Amino acid sequence: MSNLKDKNRFIIVSNRLPIKMEKEANSWRVSPSAGGLVSALSPILKNRGGIWIGWTGTTERIGLRPCREILDNMSKEIGYRIFPVMLTENEVSLYYYGLSNEIIWPLFHDLPGLANFDPTYWRAYRKVNEKFARAVARHSRNEDLVWVHDYQLIPLAQKLKELGIERRCFFFLHIPFPSPDIFMKMPWRYELLSDLLEYEFIAFQTAQDRRNFISCLNNMPQKLKTSGRGPVIEVTEGEKKIKVAYLPISIDFKSFTRMATSEKVCAMLKDYKKKLHRKTVILGVDRLDYTKGIPLRLKAFQMALEKYPQLHENVTLVQIVVPSREEVLAYSELKNNIETLVSSINGTFTTPGWVPVHYMYHPVPREELVALYRLADVALVTPLRDGMNLVAKEYCACKIDNDGVLILSEFAGAAAQMYHHALIVNPYDTERMADLILKAVEMPTKEKKSRMRNLRKKLKEQDVFWWVDNFLRAATGKALVDFPEKELPPILYAISPRGRS
Ligand code: GDG
């Protein structure tokens, strides 16, 4: 359809760069960061070359020379170039903690009661998006493909247009898109929909998300026409045509299975098994977030222990919670709530040699996580709402012996692909979840293996490369193989004064 030249590079734009910068006395400690988006895109950029533009994650002023050195070294380490957008404390507070996390995040996860519709947030959101647009304008060329990620940057294409910059812009929403009765509560609902219509291609995680988006468009004052069927349809607004798709994100399946068989992971697994004295292990892995359903999951586990004494001294729940957005009150309250529940369960049921809940409030290194996936007989992935949930997919990828059961919330995007072979649960139905815990623990080996084999087969076919390939085919008419690997060109940074990116 298009005359893309071979020079087209990916310009990935997301709120955060795929790195973490922490100040230590007079120097900076930088490390690659964890999270769904990074897990999904790093392998692609590494293999195909490209640029990532995003916020550094810090509001501290960094001098030009140290910043250049830090990012230069990091680019070499991660295998692709990164360019920073500098944000002030005030911008972060209003655009990131405010509009993004106090409005869009709860609203799009069906929790409008938690949204704080402060108009100053909205103005800052648009201003910061303009700043991101300036960074894109500076670091990209006409023929580049600008792939914008997630809810923090919805107005970016519109802002590029206002700056007079013509770029082909695509958008992927990692979180769910709500139904009109929830979305229409947003005071700036039409502006946000108009912003989305500035992309030439928009993709959602599931058919349900896209359906919700189209229903919201139907509420707009102007007339829009929708045509087509299947994963990619077309919306027409006057002369403008926008392709709208659903494309479930996935994981680098092969790299997880490879790591799961590595010597280091096998040694860790052996060690865990010894320490846990052959207990059946149930695993939960989540960022600290009220959408992940951690308290209800703990209540379901508690109920399972109350109802089924045969689980006592035999089953251990390992719950990892990765600290996130702790500065926000709702998150610090959630942490307290989780910790109260954990201590109540352990206080009630612990016996010498058995602690029912092993709770970790810190991230674990990737290899340790993979060893835990291998160890776990059951994974409990029970978000109240989730765009996709990569943990569900990673768990299955690591079950190389097919010896695990996935209990999955029907409100995770992943359920649309995995519902046939996972045990699907309504996360609000704690009684049913308790019963499913027993069912998973007691599931005959034959059924367990058959379910897991099927889950893994589909995941192997529809991995993250499949996702990118499909995204590119739908957006540009080109496939992933049409973007050949390139060497890293010399890195020349232009860090401008504070207030400009
Ligand atoms: C957003 C959407 C969507 C977790 N703990 C550790 C660790 N992790 C990694 C996991 C996984 C990632 O973090 C979490 O991904 P999720 O998909 O579960 O969730 P979000 O961060 O909320 O991501 C979500 C995703 O975007 C992608 O589109 O699926 O719905 O909300 O990769 O492995 N990694 C390490 N240690 C940990 O302790 N190393």
mmCIF file of C-alpha atoms and ligand atoms in Angstrom, residues 34-37 39-40 105 109 150 172-176 205 249 251 256 285-287 289 291-292 320-322 325 362-367 369 373 385-392 394 413 467, ligand 1:
data_model
loop_
_atom_site.group_PDB
_atom_site.id
_atom_site.type_symbol
_atom_site.label_atom_id
_atom_site.label_comp_id
_atom_site.label_asym_id
_atom_site.label_seq_id
_atom_site.Cartn_x
_atom_site.Cartn_y
_atom_site.Cartn_z
ATOM 1 C CA ALA A 34 11.358 -4.201 34.369
ATOM 2 C CA GLY A 35 7.772 -3.889 33.068
ATOM 3 C CA GLY A 36 5.447 -5.147 30.374
ATOM 4 C CA LEU A 37 6.375 -2.710 27.629
ATOM 5 C CA SER A 39 9.797 -6.951 28.136
ATOM 6 C CA ALA A 40 7.795 -6.801 24.903
ATOM 7 C CA TRP A 105 -5.535 4.574 34.662
ATOM 8 C CA HIS A 109 -9.649 -0.073 34.285
ATOM 9 C CA ASP A 150 0.178 3.886 25.783
ATOM 10 C CA PHE A 172 -0.790 0.925 20.690
ATOM 11 C CA LEU A 173 -2.845 1.002 23.877
ATOM 12 C CA HIS A 174 -1.483 -1.411 26.482
ATOM 13 C CA ILE A 175 -4.333 -0.970 28.918
ATOM 14 C CA PRO A 176 -8.025 -1.747 28.353
ATOM 15 C CA GLN A 205 -5.204 -5.536 23.029
ATOM 16 C CA ILE A 249 0.735 -8.333 22.861
ATOM 17 C CA ILE A 251 6.307 -12.364 25.102
ATOM 18 C CA PHE A 256 11.835 -17.647 28.363
ATOM 19 C CA VAL A 285 3.542 -11.980 40.539
ATOM 20 C CA ASP A 286 2.266 -8.419 40.231
ATOM 21 C CA ARG A 287 3.210 -4.784 40.265
ATOM 22 C CA ASP A 289 -1.545 -1.941 41.745
ATOM 23 C CA THR A 291 -6.125 -3.323 39.350
ATOM 24 C CA LYS A 292 -4.194 -6.540 39.968
ATOM 25 C CA ILE A 320 5.779 -11.260 44.716
ATOM 26 C CA VAL A 321 4.717 -7.631 44.719
ATOM 27 C CA VAL A 322 6.906 -5.223 42.774
ATOM 28 C CA ARG A 325 3.765 4.390 42.294
ATOM 29 C CA HIS A 362 10.623 -6.346 46.019
ATOM 30 C CA PRO A 363 11.423 -7.302 42.455
ATOM 31 C CA VAL A 364 13.426 -10.458 41.904
ATOM 32 C CA PRO A 365 16.051 -10.880 39.175
ATOM 33 C CA ARG A 366 14.710 -12.298 35.908
ATOM 34 C CA GLU A 367 16.397 -15.700 36.401
ATOM 35 C CA LEU A 369 11.498 -15.198 38.474
ATOM 36 C CA TYR A 373 7.653 -19.918 37.345
ATOM 37 C CA ARG A 385 -9.011 -5.642 34.853
ATOM 38 C CA ASP A 386 -5.809 -5.848 32.812
ATOM 39 C CA GLY A 387 -4.861 -4.875 29.275
ATOM 40 C CA MET A 388 -3.169 -8.217 28.682
ATOM 41 C CA ASN A 389 -1.073 -9.564 31.614
ATOM 42 C CA LEU A 390 2.280 -10.884 30.524
ATOM 43 C CA VAL A 391 2.851 -12.837 33.730
ATOM 44 C CA ALA A 392 0.197 -15.360 32.623
ATOM 45 C CA GLU A 394 5.554 -15.978 30.896
ATOM 46 C CA GLY A 413 -6.853 -9.367 28.123
ATOM 47 C CA TRP A 467 2.712 -9.378 17.506
HETATM 48 C C1 GDG B 1 1.027 -3.110 31.134
HETATM 49 C C2 GDG B 1 -0.460 -3.489 31.193
HETATM 50 C C3 GDG B 1 0.009 -5.403 29.658
HETATM 51 C C4 GDG B 1 7.098 -8.546 37.380
HETATM 52 N N1 GDG B 1 7.719 -8.801 38.539
HETATM 53 C C5 GDG B 1 9.018 -8.945 38.271
HETATM 54 C C6 GDG B 1 9.195 -8.791 36.906
HETATM 55 N N2 GDG B 1 8.004 -8.539 36.390
HETATM 56 C C7 GDG B 1 7.715 -8.337 34.955
HETATM 57 C C8 GDG B 1 6.995 -9.537 34.425
HETATM 58 C C9 GDG B 1 6.232 -8.962 33.255
HETATM 59 C C10 GDG B 1 6.014 -7.507 33.685
HETATM 60 O O1 GDG B 1 6.855 -7.236 34.771
HETATM 61 C C11 GDG B 1 4.579 -7.242 34.131
HETATM 62 O O2 GDG B 1 3.784 -7.208 32.988
HETATM 63 P P1 GDG B 1 2.193 -7.204 33.050
HETATM 64 O O3 GDG B 1 1.697 -7.423 31.679
HETATM 65 O O4 GDG B 1 1.759 -8.273 33.983
HETATM 66 O O5 GDG B 1 1.725 -5.828 33.690
HETATM 67 P P2 GDG B 1 1.992 -4.203 33.565
HETATM 68 O O6 GDG B 1 3.319 -3.841 34.085
HETATM 69 O O7 GDG B 1 0.850 -3.584 34.286
HETATM 70 O O8 GDG B 1 1.912 -3.837 32.004
HETATM 71 C C12 GDG B 1 -0.625 -4.994 30.978
HETATM 72 C C13 GDG B 1 1.414 -4.871 29.545
HETATM 73 O O9 GDG B 1 1.477 -3.459 29.789
HETATM 74 C C14 GDG B 1 1.988 -5.136 28.160
HETATM 75 O O10 GDG B 1 1.152 -4.609 27.182
HETATM 76 O O11 GDG B 1 0.055 -6.821 29.591
HETATM 77 O O12 GDG B 1 -1.983 -5.338 30.970
HETATM 78 O O13 GDG B 1 -1.023 -3.092 32.445
HETATM 79 O O14 GDG B 1 7.019 -8.982 32.099
HETATM 80 O O15 GDG B 1 7.936 -10.508 34.086
HETATM 81 N N3 GDG B 1 10.383 -8.904 36.310
HETATM 82 C C15 GDG B 1 11.455 -9.187 37.111
HETATM 83 N N4 GDG B 1 11.354 -9.316 38.459
HETATM 84 C C16 GDG B 1 10.154 -9.210 39.074
HETATM 85 O O16 GDG B 1 10.076 -9.331 40.305
HETATM 86 N N5 GDG B 1 12.670 -9.335 36.563
#
